[in-house]
Amino acid sequence: MPQTWLVARTGDHIDSVVNESRTAELPPDVPPMPRLESDIVADSLGPTVEGSWYLPEFVLLDEDPNFAFDVVQKEGEVSDEDGGPVNRATLTVTLLPVMPEHLDSPTAEADLSQVPDLDPGVSLVVPVTRDDGTSFDRRVAGSTSSFDEAALTASFELTGSLVKAVYIHLTRSGRLGLAFDATYSGYQTTLVTEPDVGFPVHGPIFEGFQFEVFGDGGLTAGAPLEPSLLDRFGSYVFFPSTARFHRDLALGLTYKTDTYRSRFTISAEGMTRPIIDGDDLDHPAKERSEFRELTTIGDLTTKYPSLRRVLFGQVTGTVIAVPAAYGILVTKRGALASCDSIVDESPASISGCRFHFTFTVGPMADPIDLARLRADVAGIPEAVGRTLRVALPGGLDTRAASTLDGFPTGKASFGAGEGTTITVGVDITDDRPTPAATIVNLFLQQLAAPDPAPLFGSIVVRLDDIFDPPVRTSLLLSLRHTAHADELTATARAGHPPTATAVNQGPLDLELLRCADVRDGQRPEPIVPLGGAVLAAGQTTTLQGVGAGTTVEVTRGLHVAETLPKAAMLKFLAFHTQTVQEVQHPLTVNAAGLNFAAEGVSSITAQITLAFNPDDPVPSLTLTPSHTVDFVHVSLPVDSAVTGLDSTVLLTVTTSSGVRTVSLAHDFIDDPILTVTSSTLH
């Protein structure tokens, strides 16, 4: 009868491996395998001519490339337990047999080898709770295959309620384990004697051979040379055997990390995606966003004024900070804003020109607010056992329309930029009777206008392609509300006390609002107000009160004059005129509001002289009581939309008492119509 620690004896008779020399030593010509009596210390077997053997422990890899928890739902399959979908899953882990720690030491004298023909005999042990509240362990036998020279891949097939139980244990409770009833090959040492002293002629008391087995596969200590053959007739026989030993391994929450979270997947109806939470296993799987509103962070308005929403990606551990607004991006190249003049061949065009603006807008998220958020998310419940990453939205979500509500005359378009940026295009054409150049001038005025910013709209930003409803935030096209990237660097300087150096690497002046020290894992402090100090383009300044942290963050904006001259717009806006050099522009004089009879005026002649080209005469206009409005078209350089169309208008007024003149200065871009009233003439 085999012992409980033996799976089988492979020897057919007592002469399997016999030592005829009446010693307890293996014959020298047999294949090397461990003898099953314990020797040296626990978990080691031997000795042999090649050294000793050890019974391994099993461990998990620090980073398991094969880990997977793959759930499959088949359409139409319904569970008779709860009416929900039938889940089938495969759990795959990698195991590494290793020498027990107490044997693996520099002082170990024996040359130890792992026992041969190792089969881990692994089972998944799943704690399950009955309806009455009691719990028991369900065992699921696994299959193993070789992964590399040392490691083994174990797979377990699960179905029904076990799928969710295993998922919960892997991601929440940590009570899942592995049980190993491992086997290996060895020699069972046996003393075979004939108790009948009448040998070779057996007497009436002969009952056959007596087998005395010693050693138990290394489970307990034993004496390999007891019993002995002293004064007895017999021999030592070594039966080739398959022996078993047991190990346990707790999985805990090993796989509840961001490294493995995306490898918990569910497949249904041709779709495969990461499992978001346990609800995915209770209902038929459909496309679903990993993001949800992060409510454990507290009140956003007071803690992070530049942010509108914060959302949490349950699979990736990404925390998306949605800014309160997007604005024109300022980089070391300047403000990413440009205007192109384009030929307009539309029959409806009166000027023959249209304008196309291109803006790159980015998140107007205060860097100090973001630093505070990064520190705060480390302490929320969702961060337990995880490393959360704060990020900005990934650009434009095209599932819903973004808008530029504050300028309905222009036609806005939106596109994806690089990284977190979005491109905004605005097309401006003639709007009869107003020429495009005049509308462009109005647009530019609003671009530089003080608060409230008139060029406003909304942008739909991307979390993923599933989150519903799409996330919408504000758009501000304003030089006074901008997003910032790499145009400013702040570097800590050692000293007593430490300081920081801020360098404006861009071509535009900046206003410095506040700065703060940032340390890994801590909220930014101190936060030092800078009062809007101007740091000119290419200049350097010293920031006092900071410099002791890991980095220094600076909140800033563009420095824009309270009243911005038109020509100064070219500092902020790249104006391209290569496609159109001149446009047709109407110069209009309107005297419809003048009482010609009461003023005694019979006619008014208007002679317009353009400041940019005074030698090119403009045809004169004549207004009378029956013809109170007149205009003339002139060819203008397209950049007059930016610099203005300054003109001198000489009015020759003919009355019953004689002729007199009135000289006026007028900008036909700011105001395309010169209105003549009684006050104009006096």
XYZ file of C-alpha atoms in Angstrom:
682
model
C 0.000 0.000 0.000
C 1.593 3.343 -1.017
C 2.072 5.918 1.705
C -0.126 9.074 1.633
C 2.813 11.061 0.361
C 3.319 8.710 -2.553
C 1.350 9.022 -5.763
C 2.722 5.814 -7.256
C 5.624 3.389 -7.297
C 6.990 2.858 -10.766
C 9.044 -0.218 -9.841
C 7.400 -3.568 -10.747
C 9.047 -5.770 -8.120
C 11.424 -5.769 -5.202
C 14.358 -5.818 -7.549
C 13.526 -2.371 -8.993
C 16.829 -0.943 -7.790
C 18.576 -3.385 -5.453
C 21.731 -2.831 -3.498
C 23.192 -6.352 -3.135
C 26.001 -5.129 -0.902
C 23.689 -5.006 2.110
C 24.269 -1.245 2.550
C 21.729 1.587 2.416
C 23.464 3.244 -0.540
C 22.090 3.605 -4.068
C 23.894 1.565 -6.705
C 26.322 3.787 -8.598
C 24.875 3.160 -12.059
C 21.237 4.242 -11.484
C 19.785 7.522 -12.837
C 20.197 10.328 -10.303
C 17.024 10.998 -8.334
C 16.486 11.991 -4.727
C 15.894 9.404 -2.033
C 12.698 10.117 -0.204
C 14.020 9.927 3.334
C 14.618 13.354 4.814
C 18.152 14.544 5.167
C 20.130 17.609 6.287
C 17.288 20.102 6.961
C 13.610 20.366 6.096
C 12.844 20.587 2.365
C 16.126 19.003 1.289
C 16.667 15.417 0.135
C 19.884 13.494 -0.263
C 22.659 12.837 -0.361
C 23.439 11.605 -3.873
C 26.618 11.308 -5.840
C 25.744 14.673 -7.403
C 24.777 16.474 -4.215
C 21.396 17.060 -2.578
C 17.916 17.971 -3.738
C 15.387 20.492 -2.470
C 11.611 20.818 -2.474
C 10.833 24.256 -3.918
C 8.560 27.004 -2.780
C 6.410 28.786 -5.370
C 6.347 32.561 -5.797
C 4.738 35.068 -8.153
C 6.772 37.216 -10.529
C 7.291 40.843 -9.533
C 5.931 41.820 -12.946
C 3.994 39.063 -14.632
C 3.939 39.435 -18.434
C 1.360 36.650 -18.764
C -1.195 37.779 -16.203
C -4.710 37.946 -17.589
C -8.268 37.767 -16.316
C -10.319 37.353 -19.480
C -14.101 37.176 -19.203
C -16.302 36.140 -22.118
C -20.077 36.588 -22.349
C -21.891 34.796 -25.150
C -24.995 36.399 -26.578
C -28.189 34.663 -25.531
C -26.746 32.783 -22.557
C -28.652 33.571 -19.363
C -27.795 32.308 -15.888
C -30.422 30.242 -14.057
C -29.040 31.649 -10.785
C -30.046 35.285 -11.189
C -31.123 35.762 -14.784
C -27.932 37.660 -15.569
C -25.371 36.892 -18.236
C -23.280 33.722 -18.090
C -19.676 34.648 -17.452
C -16.778 32.422 -18.403
C -13.271 33.461 -17.493
C -9.667 32.354 -17.739
C -7.235 33.454 -15.042
C -3.582 33.181 -16.017
C -0.624 33.738 -13.684
C 3.085 32.941 -13.846
C 4.740 30.919 -11.071
C 8.387 30.595 -10.274
C 9.702 27.580 -8.282
C 12.484 28.805 -5.987
C 14.756 27.357 -3.339
C 13.346 27.886 0.177
C 14.943 30.877 1.844
C 16.410 28.850 4.718
C 18.344 26.729 2.204
C 19.464 29.585 -0.028
C 22.334 31.005 1.983
C 26.051 31.602 1.398
C 26.893 29.202 4.244
C 24.989 26.242 2.788
C 27.424 23.344 2.359
C 25.400 21.095 0.083
C 25.100 21.498 -3.684
C 21.310 21.639 -3.976
C 19.255 20.901 -7.081
C 15.506 21.154 -7.548
C 13.749 17.799 -7.406
C 13.262 16.284 -10.889
C 10.051 15.981 -12.913
C 8.380 18.729 -10.889
C 4.637 19.082 -11.487
C 3.141 21.879 -9.358
C -0.332 20.308 -9.215
C -1.790 23.765 -8.641
C -5.370 24.638 -7.715
C -7.063 27.999 -7.247
C -8.624 28.285 -3.784
C -11.683 30.556 -3.870
C -13.366 31.490 -0.562
C -17.136 31.499 -1.160
C -19.908 32.525 1.227
C -23.083 30.465 1.410
C -26.557 31.952 1.681
C -26.540 31.251 5.442
C -23.392 33.337 5.901
C -20.948 30.476 6.342
C -17.964 30.243 4.040
C -16.053 27.431 2.414
C -13.258 27.051 -0.118
C -13.961 26.121 -3.720
C -11.027 24.581 -5.535
C -10.449 24.936 -9.252
C -7.764 22.714 -10.737
C -5.324 24.509 -12.990
C -3.240 23.540 -15.970
C 0.414 24.503 -16.286
C 2.827 24.955 -19.128
C 6.448 25.968 -19.273
C 7.016 29.702 -19.740
C 10.801 29.777 -19.850
C 13.645 27.745 -18.344
C 12.379 28.240 -14.801
C 8.885 29.766 -14.729
C 5.510 28.089 -15.232
C 2.263 29.561 -16.518
C -0.851 28.391 -14.660
C -4.357 28.818 -16.096
C -7.709 28.342 -14.398
C -11.062 28.055 -16.160
C -13.933 29.673 -14.250
C -17.646 29.913 -14.883
C -20.823 31.319 -13.356
C -20.683 32.958 -9.939
C -17.039 31.933 -9.469
C -16.026 34.529 -12.064
C -17.248 37.465 -10.007
C -15.996 35.887 -6.768
C -12.476 35.615 -8.188
C -12.649 39.176 -9.585
C -13.708 40.563 -6.181
C -10.936 38.657 -4.386
C -8.302 39.831 -6.876
C -9.320 43.484 -6.769
C -10.857 44.003 -3.324
C -10.687 41.368 -0.607
C -7.334 39.761 -1.384
C -8.388 36.350 0.000
C -7.637 34.305 -3.102
C -4.905 31.668 -2.874
C -3.147 28.858 -4.671
C -2.720 25.337 -3.294
C 0.060 23.133 -4.660
C -0.028 19.357 -4.379
C 3.246 19.120 -6.215
C 4.820 15.854 -7.339
C 8.339 14.817 -8.279
C 10.318 11.658 -9.010
C 12.471 9.894 -6.427
C 13.510 6.600 -4.865
C 11.431 5.153 -2.006
C 13.957 3.490 0.299
C 12.727 0.104 1.552
C 14.297 -2.663 3.630
C 13.094 -6.042 2.305
C 13.723 -9.043 4.629
C 12.604 -12.653 5.029
C 11.514 -13.163 8.625
C 11.433 -16.979 8.193
C 14.736 -18.268 9.542
C 14.111 -21.507 7.627
C 15.203 -19.912 4.361
C 15.671 -21.256 1.709
C 13.284 -24.039 2.869
C 10.368 -22.127 4.331
C 8.633 -23.450 7.357
C 4.965 -23.242 8.303
C 5.308 -19.658 9.648
C 6.485 -18.151 6.330
C 4.250 -15.261 5.355
C 6.325 -13.712 2.585
C 8.699 -10.828 2.536
C 8.616 -8.028 5.113
C 8.810 -4.483 3.756
C 10.019 -1.736 6.062
C 9.679 1.698 4.446
C 11.557 4.622 5.891
C 11.628 8.266 4.990
C 8.529 10.184 3.892
C 9.574 12.349 1.006
C 11.204 15.013 3.067
C 8.163 15.885 5.156
C 9.663 14.845 8.476
C 13.118 13.935 9.625
C 14.092 10.283 9.303
C 17.118 8.060 9.760
C 18.064 6.518 6.420
C 20.138 3.727 8.027
C 17.448 2.444 10.395
C 16.249 -0.259 10.482
C 19.337 -2.190 9.484
C 20.032 -5.643 8.055
C 22.121 -6.644 11.017
C 21.495 -10.383 11.768
C 18.779 -10.488 9.133
C 18.636 -11.780 5.631
C 17.464 -9.261 3.039
C 18.454 -6.264 0.937
C 17.898 -2.571 0.441
C 15.519 -1.892 -2.443
C 14.882 1.548 -3.950
C 11.517 1.730 -5.662
C 11.250 4.498 -8.325
C 8.297 6.537 -7.080
C 6.318 9.691 -7.614
C 6.153 11.636 -4.356
C 3.936 14.500 -3.336
C 4.472 17.577 -1.150
C 2.180 20.531 -0.362
C 2.572 24.295 -0.588
C 0.217 27.249 -0.197
C 0.541 30.696 -1.724
C -1.668 33.721 -1.026
C -2.312 35.983 -4.040
C -3.501 38.879 -1.888
C -3.893 42.093 -3.888
C -0.836 41.449 -6.052
C -2.780 42.227 -9.223
C -4.623 45.280 -7.918
C -2.177 47.695 -9.497
C -2.267 49.950 -12.535
C 0.149 47.566 -14.266
C -2.454 44.800 -14.354
C -5.767 46.653 -14.242
C -6.126 46.898 -18.016
C -5.584 43.112 -18.263
C -8.904 42.416 -16.581
C -10.996 42.272 -19.759
C -14.511 41.405 -20.824
C -15.584 40.351 -24.311
C -19.101 40.317 -25.731
C -20.661 40.768 -29.166
C -17.352 41.406 -30.903
C -16.219 43.969 -28.314
C -13.321 43.575 -25.867
C -12.535 46.216 -23.246
C -11.154 46.471 -19.708
C -13.498 45.584 -16.848
C -14.518 48.806 -15.128
C -15.966 47.302 -11.932
C -18.035 44.381 -10.669
C -21.181 45.714 -12.338
C -19.736 44.629 -15.677
C -20.148 41.019 -14.566
C -23.765 41.439 -13.448
C -25.103 42.826 -16.724
C -24.577 42.181 -20.434
C -21.331 43.920 -21.351
C -21.517 46.968 -23.616
C -19.155 49.793 -24.486
C -18.622 51.792 -21.311
C -16.367 54.640 -20.256
C -13.949 54.089 -17.418
C -14.413 57.689 -16.243
C -16.678 58.869 -13.467
C -16.957 62.125 -11.559
C -14.418 62.291 -8.737
C -16.423 63.417 -5.722
C -13.962 62.506 -2.958
C -11.672 65.393 -3.879
C -13.866 68.053 -2.237
C -15.163 71.396 -3.462
C -13.430 72.323 -6.716
C -14.474 75.976 -6.764
C -12.574 76.901 -3.624
C -9.657 74.455 -3.924
C -8.875 74.737 -7.643
C -10.534 77.862 -9.110
C -9.101 77.315 -12.600
C -10.696 73.856 -12.906
C -14.294 73.036 -13.770
C -14.504 69.255 -13.266
C -12.295 66.376 -12.143
C -12.980 62.871 -13.444
C -11.433 59.545 -12.449
C -10.425 56.738 -14.825
C -11.060 53.566 -12.854
C -8.935 51.352 -15.111
C -5.948 53.543 -15.958
C -5.892 55.518 -12.698
C -5.871 58.730 -14.739
C -7.409 61.786 -13.082
C -8.584 64.209 -15.770
C -8.613 67.872 -14.716
C -11.040 69.751 -16.963
C -10.074 73.452 -17.023
C -12.660 76.171 -16.520
C -11.727 77.552 -19.946
C -9.477 77.171 -22.976
C -7.564 80.180 -24.290
C -4.994 81.194 -26.888
C -1.793 79.255 -26.197
C 1.365 81.272 -25.523
C 4.690 79.524 -26.139
C 8.309 80.575 -26.608
C 7.296 81.319 -30.226
C 4.664 83.808 -29.081
C 0.876 83.677 -29.104
C -0.315 80.940 -31.454
C -2.678 83.191 -33.413
C -2.565 84.132 -37.087
C -4.658 85.725 -39.816
C -4.510 84.924 -43.528
C -6.067 87.074 -46.244
C -7.597 84.965 -49.002
C -9.084 85.789 -52.400
C -12.878 85.544 -52.281
C -14.268 84.853 -55.744
C -17.832 84.513 -54.525
C -20.324 86.513 -56.633
C -21.659 87.962 -53.396
C -18.278 89.404 -52.444
C -17.976 93.172 -52.524
C -14.329 93.378 -51.485
C -12.910 90.320 -53.265
C -11.311 89.179 -50.023
C -12.020 87.053 -46.990
C -9.997 86.453 -43.829
C -9.152 83.231 -42.038
C -7.980 83.272 -38.419
C -6.232 80.289 -36.868
C -5.832 79.932 -33.109
C -4.229 77.155 -31.127
C -5.988 77.051 -27.775
C -4.960 75.143 -24.691
C -6.233 74.442 -21.165
C -6.119 77.555 -18.968
C -5.324 75.438 -15.910
C -3.309 77.253 -13.256
C -0.084 75.226 -12.737
C -0.341 75.793 -8.984
C -3.901 74.410 -8.980
C -2.655 71.332 -10.847
C 0.194 70.853 -8.364
C -2.286 71.038 -5.479
C -4.550 68.500 -7.201
C -1.655 66.070 -7.722
C -0.886 66.196 -4.024
C -4.528 65.849 -2.983
C -5.369 62.798 -5.123
C -2.695 60.789 -3.316
C -4.894 60.856 -0.209
C -8.302 59.968 -1.649
C -9.833 56.469 -1.186
C -9.412 55.678 -4.879
C -5.631 55.999 -4.496
C -5.232 53.131 -2.007
C -2.767 50.683 -3.531
C -2.519 52.727 -6.719
C -0.486 55.521 -8.255
C -2.910 58.041 -9.741
C -1.817 60.314 -12.582
C -3.268 63.803 -13.083
C -3.683 64.791 -16.729
C -5.504 67.344 -18.865
C -8.148 66.384 -21.453
C -6.798 64.817 -24.617
C -7.957 67.460 -27.065
C -11.212 67.802 -29.001
C -14.247 65.533 -28.724
C -15.972 65.602 -32.113
C -19.153 63.853 -30.956
C -20.737 67.227 -30.175
C -20.337 70.681 -31.713
C -18.032 73.285 -30.230
C -19.149 76.890 -30.722
C -17.984 80.521 -30.906
C -21.133 82.216 -29.628
C -19.652 85.668 -29.057
C -19.039 86.428 -32.736
C -21.897 85.137 -34.888
C -20.682 87.081 -37.949
C -17.658 84.777 -38.227
C -17.867 81.116 -39.164
C -15.981 79.031 -36.604
C -14.446 75.594 -37.090
C -12.641 73.312 -34.647
C -9.994 70.633 -35.049
C -7.613 68.470 -33.060
C -4.265 69.977 -32.148
C -1.190 68.330 -30.691
C -1.455 66.782 -27.236
C -3.994 68.715 -25.177
C -4.437 71.575 -27.658
C -7.305 72.368 -30.029
C -7.275 74.475 -33.190
C -9.956 77.088 -33.753
C -10.545 78.581 -37.182
C -12.650 81.705 -37.814
C -13.610 82.725 -41.376
C -14.773 86.301 -42.013
C -16.347 87.381 -45.303
C -18.257 90.422 -46.522
C -21.583 90.878 -44.803
C -23.427 93.304 -47.075
C -23.107 96.180 -46.868
C -20.174 95.745 -44.434
C -16.888 94.688 -46.052
C -14.783 91.893 -44.574
C -11.981 94.300 -43.592
C -14.361 96.198 -41.343
C -15.631 93.003 -39.702
C -12.044 91.862 -39.166
C -11.251 95.130 -37.428
C -14.195 94.611 -35.087
C -13.001 91.052 -34.397
C -9.517 92.314 -33.535
C -10.924 94.947 -31.207
C -12.837 92.280 -29.351
C -9.749 90.084 -29.203
C -8.039 92.768 -27.118
C -11.133 93.985 -25.256
C -11.142 94.075 -21.446
C -13.497 91.893 -19.389
C -15.962 90.509 -19.950
C -14.290 88.871 -22.938
C -16.674 89.307 -25.888
C -15.219 86.439 -27.955
C -16.571 83.531 -25.967
C -17.843 80.079 -26.808
C -17.733 76.478 -25.666
C -15.440 73.571 -26.423
C -16.179 69.849 -26.089
C -13.080 68.112 -24.697
C -12.126 64.473 -24.948
C -11.878 61.958 -22.125
C -12.524 58.927 -24.316
C -14.962 58.119 -27.102
C -17.644 56.722 -24.785
C -18.171 59.075 -21.829
C -21.663 60.537 -21.995
C -22.712 63.292 -22.056
C -19.630 64.824 -23.685
C -17.670 67.184 -21.441
C -18.104 70.851 -22.346
C -16.142 73.812 -21.020
C -15.663 77.488 -21.931
C -13.667 78.978 -24.790
C -12.237 82.502 -24.504
C -10.500 84.103 -27.484
C -8.854 86.940 -25.626
C -5.363 88.323 -25.283
C -6.167 88.989 -21.625
C -7.029 85.359 -20.826
C -4.421 82.974 -22.218
C -2.998 79.488 -21.740
C 0.743 79.085 -21.266
C 3.311 76.430 -22.092
C 7.092 76.743 -22.348
C 7.688 80.486 -22.650
C 8.695 80.827 -18.981
C 11.210 78.790 -17.020
C 11.648 78.999 -13.260
C 14.762 77.511 -11.651
C 15.548 77.243 -7.945
C 18.799 78.847 -6.771
C 20.682 77.682 -3.690
C 21.335 80.274 -1.033
C 20.204 81.585 2.346
C 17.387 82.033 1.905
C 16.898 80.155 -1.388
C 15.405 82.034 -4.354
C 14.319 81.217 -7.885
C 15.151 82.687 -11.270
C 12.367 83.232 -13.814
C 13.290 83.695 -17.483
C 10.877 84.930 -20.153
C 12.037 82.995 -23.236
C 9.273 84.265 -25.507
C 8.846 87.410 -27.620
C 5.938 88.801 -25.573
C 5.889 90.570 -22.211
C 4.356 88.608 -19.337
C 2.557 89.516 -16.133
C 3.624 87.362 -13.183
C 0.700 86.706 -10.833
C 1.991 84.249 -8.189
C 4.578 81.523 -7.647
C 4.914 78.503 -5.373
C 7.347 75.797 -4.301
C 6.254 72.306 -5.333
C 7.502 69.131 -3.647
C 6.652 65.571 -4.649
C 3.559 64.344 -2.830
C 2.982 67.650 -1.018
C 0.710 70.603 -1.590
C 2.479 73.635 -3.092
C 3.691 76.067 -0.465
C 4.449 78.784 0.175
C 2.347 80.524 -2.457
C 3.811 83.997 -3.040
C 1.730 86.711 -4.784
C 3.633 88.639 -7.458
C 1.073 91.377 -8.075
C 1.160 91.305 -11.865
C 4.823 92.320 -12.130
C 5.829 92.692 -15.790
C 8.622 90.469 -17.068
C 9.647 91.775 -20.475
C 10.424 89.496 -23.400
C 13.840 87.877 -23.072
C 14.352 89.200 -19.535
C 15.129 87.511 -16.206
C 13.892 88.240 -12.704
C 14.429 86.856 -9.208
C 11.507 85.332 -7.312
C 11.806 85.811 -3.559
C 10.274 83.459 -0.988
C 10.488 80.310 -3.111
C 13.246 77.987 -4.280
C 13.303 75.409 -1.481
C 11.062 72.905 -3.275
C 11.622 70.349 -6.022
C 10.295 72.738 -8.686
C 8.846 76.245 -8.860
C 5.527 76.923 -10.578
C 4.534 80.404 -11.786
C 1.050 81.600 -12.716
C 1.198 84.230 -15.453
C -0.595 85.956 -18.316
C 0.193 88.192 -21.268
C 0.936 91.842 -20.568
C -1.512 93.749 -22.755
C -1.813 97.517 -22.602
C -5.107 98.799 -21.225
C -5.703 100.543 -24.550
C -4.046 98.571 -27.333
C -3.143 100.547 -30.489
C -4.115 98.814 -33.691
C -0.557 98.502 -34.927
C 0.398 96.769 -31.664
C -1.908 93.873 -32.573
C 0.801 92.667 -34.946
C 2.894 91.715 -31.888
C 0.283 89.165 -30.865
C -1.116 88.148 -34.248
C 0.814 86.845 -37.246
C -0.772 88.630 -40.222
C -0.199 86.991 -43.628
C -1.078 88.871 -46.813
C 0.672 86.782 -49.426
C -2.570 85.593 -51.038
C -4.264 88.994 -51.235
C -2.384 92.276 -51.405
C -5.324 94.631 -51.918
C -9.063 94.608 -51.366
C -11.905 96.732 -52.631
C -13.297 98.853 -49.828
C -16.255 101.271 -49.972
C -15.789 104.749 -48.465
C -19.249 106.027 -47.597
C -20.519 109.485 -46.606
C -24.049 109.701 -45.220
C -25.877 113.013 -44.768
C -29.370 111.574 -44.555
C -29.739 112.970 -41.070
C -28.889 116.538 -42.086
C -31.736 119.052 -42.648
C -30.355 120.710 -45.781
C -33.105 123.390 -45.889
C -32.746 124.383 -42.264
C -28.973 124.649 -42.637
C -29.328 126.556 -45.927
C -27.121 123.957 -47.607
C -27.583 123.221 -51.297
C -24.731 120.701 -51.670
C -21.776 119.106 -49.870
C -18.724 117.843 -51.735
C -16.487 115.350 -49.905
C -12.858 114.931 -50.933
C -11.139 111.996 -49.166
C -7.354 111.766 -48.825
C -5.946 108.442 -47.571
C -3.117 108.795 -45.080
C -1.223 105.734 -46.359
C -1.325 107.013 -49.979
C -2.006 110.763 -50.089
C -0.824 111.107 -53.714
C -3.481 108.771 -55.070
C -6.616 110.906 -55.272
C -9.970 109.386 -54.367
C -12.929 110.478 -56.541
C -14.989 113.149 -54.793
C -18.567 112.606 -53.593
C -21.380 115.148 -53.842
C -24.420 115.084 -51.560
C -27.601 117.098 -52.128
C -31.060 117.168 -50.534
C -32.147 114.575 -53.107
C -28.944 112.507 -52.915
C -27.958 112.286 -49.254
C -25.763 109.127 -49.336
C -22.894 108.306 -51.668
C -19.838 106.032 -51.712
C -16.770 105.239 -53.736
C -14.704 102.037 -53.960
C -10.965 102.212 -53.433
C -8.230 99.555 -53.532
C -6.653 99.204 -50.098
C -3.748 97.177 -48.716
C -5.228 94.241 -46.848
C -3.276 94.939 -43.661
C -5.338 98.100 -43.221
C -7.692 95.757 -41.394
C -5.108 95.834 -38.615
C -3.503 99.255 -38.929
C -6.710 101.160 -39.779
C -7.688 103.414 -42.678
C -6.868 106.894 -41.406
C -8.146 109.561 -43.769
C -8.650 113.308 -44.042
C -12.080 114.299 -45.345
C -12.473 117.811 -46.694
C -16.150 118.870 -46.896
C -16.948 121.781 -49.236
C -20.318 123.160 -48.105
C -22.255 125.314 -50.552
C -24.912 127.557 -48.985
C -27.015 130.501 -50.089
C -24.509 132.818 -48.446
C -21.409 131.294 -49.999
C -18.974 128.366 -49.802
C -16.994 127.147 -46.802
C -14.901 124.088 -45.947
C -14.763 121.697 -42.976
C -11.835 119.293 -42.466
C -12.363 116.004 -40.562
C -10.144 113.061 -39.540
C -11.844 109.711 -39.966
C -10.892 105.999 -39.919
C -13.017 104.156 -42.482
C -12.026 100.783 -40.954
C -13.205 101.637 -37.453
C -16.299 103.308 -38.910
C -16.866 102.549 -42.603
C -19.520 105.292 -42.853
C -18.818 108.965 -42.193
C -22.065 110.450 -40.921
C -22.580 114.175 -41.552
C -24.859 116.008 -39.159
C -25.449 119.615 -38.215
C -22.751 119.412 -35.547
C -20.296 118.161 -38.157
C -20.654 121.416 -40.128
C -20.289 123.781 -37.198
